[in-house]
């Protein structure tokens, strides 16, 4: 988790996506929709990997459809 967070903070879009999945599924962390939103927003700043941004946006949209928005 620490390595993913450090990498995500340095703009690594793969780490941002992996963290998004972890927060969505509660893998080693508490489920946190707001954290996914934050990661998705930060991924927009990094123009190098559009597929990862799309993955995060899709994850966010799926959570909204499932009614998982807001605090989990």
mmCIF file of N, CA and C in Angstrom, residues 8 10 12-13 16-17 19 24 30-31 47-49 53-55 57 60-62 64 69:
data_model
loop_
_atom_site.group_PDB
_atom_site.id
_atom_site.type_symbol
_atom_site.label_atom_id
_atom_site.label_comp_id
_atom_site.label_asym_id
_atom_site.label_seq_id
_atom_site.Cartn_x
_atom_site.Cartn_y
_atom_site.Cartn_z
ATOM 1 N N UNK A 8 1.696 6.709 -6.712
ATOM 2 C CA UNK A 8 0.533 7.492 -7.147
ATOM 3 C C UNK A 8 0.771 8.972 -6.899
ATOM 4 N N UNK A 10 3.511 10.442 -7.008
ATOM 5 C CA UNK A 10 4.508 10.907 -7.971
ATOM 6 C C UNK A 10 3.945 10.939 -9.394
ATOM 7 N N UNK A 12 2.285 8.320 -10.989
ATOM 8 C CA UNK A 12 2.247 7.035 -11.683
ATOM 9 C C UNK A 12 0.795 6.604 -11.850
ATOM 10 N N UNK A 13 0.316 6.610 -13.099
ATOM 11 C CA UNK A 13 -1.100 6.337 -13.347
ATOM 12 C C UNK A 13 -1.469 4.880 -13.083
ATOM 13 N N UNK A 16 -2.078 4.740 -9.465
ATOM 14 C CA UNK A 16 -3.342 5.413 -9.175
ATOM 15 C C UNK A 16 -4.519 4.483 -9.458
ATOM 16 N N UNK A 17 -4.449 3.761 -10.560
ATOM 17 C CA UNK A 17 -5.518 2.819 -10.912
ATOM 18 C C UNK A 17 -5.578 1.672 -9.910
ATOM 19 N N UNK A 19 -4.587 1.631 -6.832
ATOM 20 C CA UNK A 19 -5.134 2.144 -5.574
ATOM 21 C C UNK A 19 -6.641 2.318 -5.676
ATOM 22 N N UNK A 24 -11.933 0.652 -4.005
ATOM 23 C CA UNK A 24 -13.263 0.210 -4.441
ATOM 24 C C UNK A 24 -13.650 -1.111 -3.808
ATOM 25 N N UNK A 30 -10.077 0.576 3.897
ATOM 26 C CA UNK A 30 -11.519 0.749 3.983
ATOM 27 C C UNK A 30 -12.035 1.264 2.636
ATOM 28 N N UNK A 31 -13.161 0.733 2.174
ATOM 29 C CA UNK A 31 -13.743 1.232 0.933
ATOM 30 C C UNK A 31 -13.945 2.738 1.068
ATOM 31 N N UNK A 47 -0.903 13.226 -18.550
ATOM 32 C CA UNK A 47 -1.406 12.966 -19.896
ATOM 33 C C UNK A 47 -0.801 11.736 -20.556
ATOM 34 N N UNK A 48 0.046 10.994 -19.882
ATOM 35 C CA UNK A 48 0.798 9.937 -20.553
ATOM 36 C C UNK A 48 0.037 8.635 -20.739
ATOM 37 N N UNK A 49 -0.988 8.374 -19.968
ATOM 38 C CA UNK A 49 -1.627 7.059 -20.052
ATOM 39 C C UNK A 49 -3.144 7.196 -19.997
ATOM 40 N N UNK A 53 -6.661 6.293 -17.128
ATOM 41 C CA UNK A 53 -7.681 7.282 -16.782
ATOM 42 C C UNK A 53 -9.064 6.747 -17.118
ATOM 43 N N UNK A 54 -9.161 6.097 -18.262
ATOM 44 C CA UNK A 54 -10.436 5.506 -18.655
ATOM 45 C C UNK A 54 -10.853 4.427 -17.665
ATOM 46 N N UNK A 55 -9.895 3.618 -17.199
ATOM 47 C CA UNK A 55 -10.203 2.571 -16.219
ATOM 48 C C UNK A 55 -10.752 3.173 -14.937
ATOM 49 N N UNK A 57 -12.159 6.141 -14.563
ATOM 50 C CA UNK A 57 -13.457 6.753 -14.841
ATOM 51 C C UNK A 57 -14.544 5.684 -14.920
ATOM 52 N N UNK A 60 -15.325 4.475 -11.424
ATOM 53 C CA UNK A 60 -16.133 5.477 -10.730
ATOM 54 C C UNK A 60 -17.585 5.419 -11.204
ATOM 55 N N UNK A 61 -17.786 5.308 -12.513
ATOM 56 C CA UNK A 61 -19.137 5.245 -13.065
ATOM 57 C C UNK A 61 -19.859 3.982 -12.604
ATOM 58 N N UNK A 62 -19.162 2.864 -12.582
ATOM 59 C CA UNK A 62 -19.773 1.609 -12.144
ATOM 60 C C UNK A 62 -20.193 1.694 -10.685
ATOM 61 N N UNK A 64 -21.117 4.379 -9.112
ATOM 62 C CA UNK A 64 -22.316 5.216 -9.052
ATOM 63 C C UNK A 64 -23.551 4.407 -9.447
ATOM 64 N N UNK A 69 -21.805 5.429 -4.322
ATOM 65 C CA UNK A 69 -21.212 6.755 -4.202
ATOM 66 C C UNK A 69 -21.362 7.252 -2.770
#
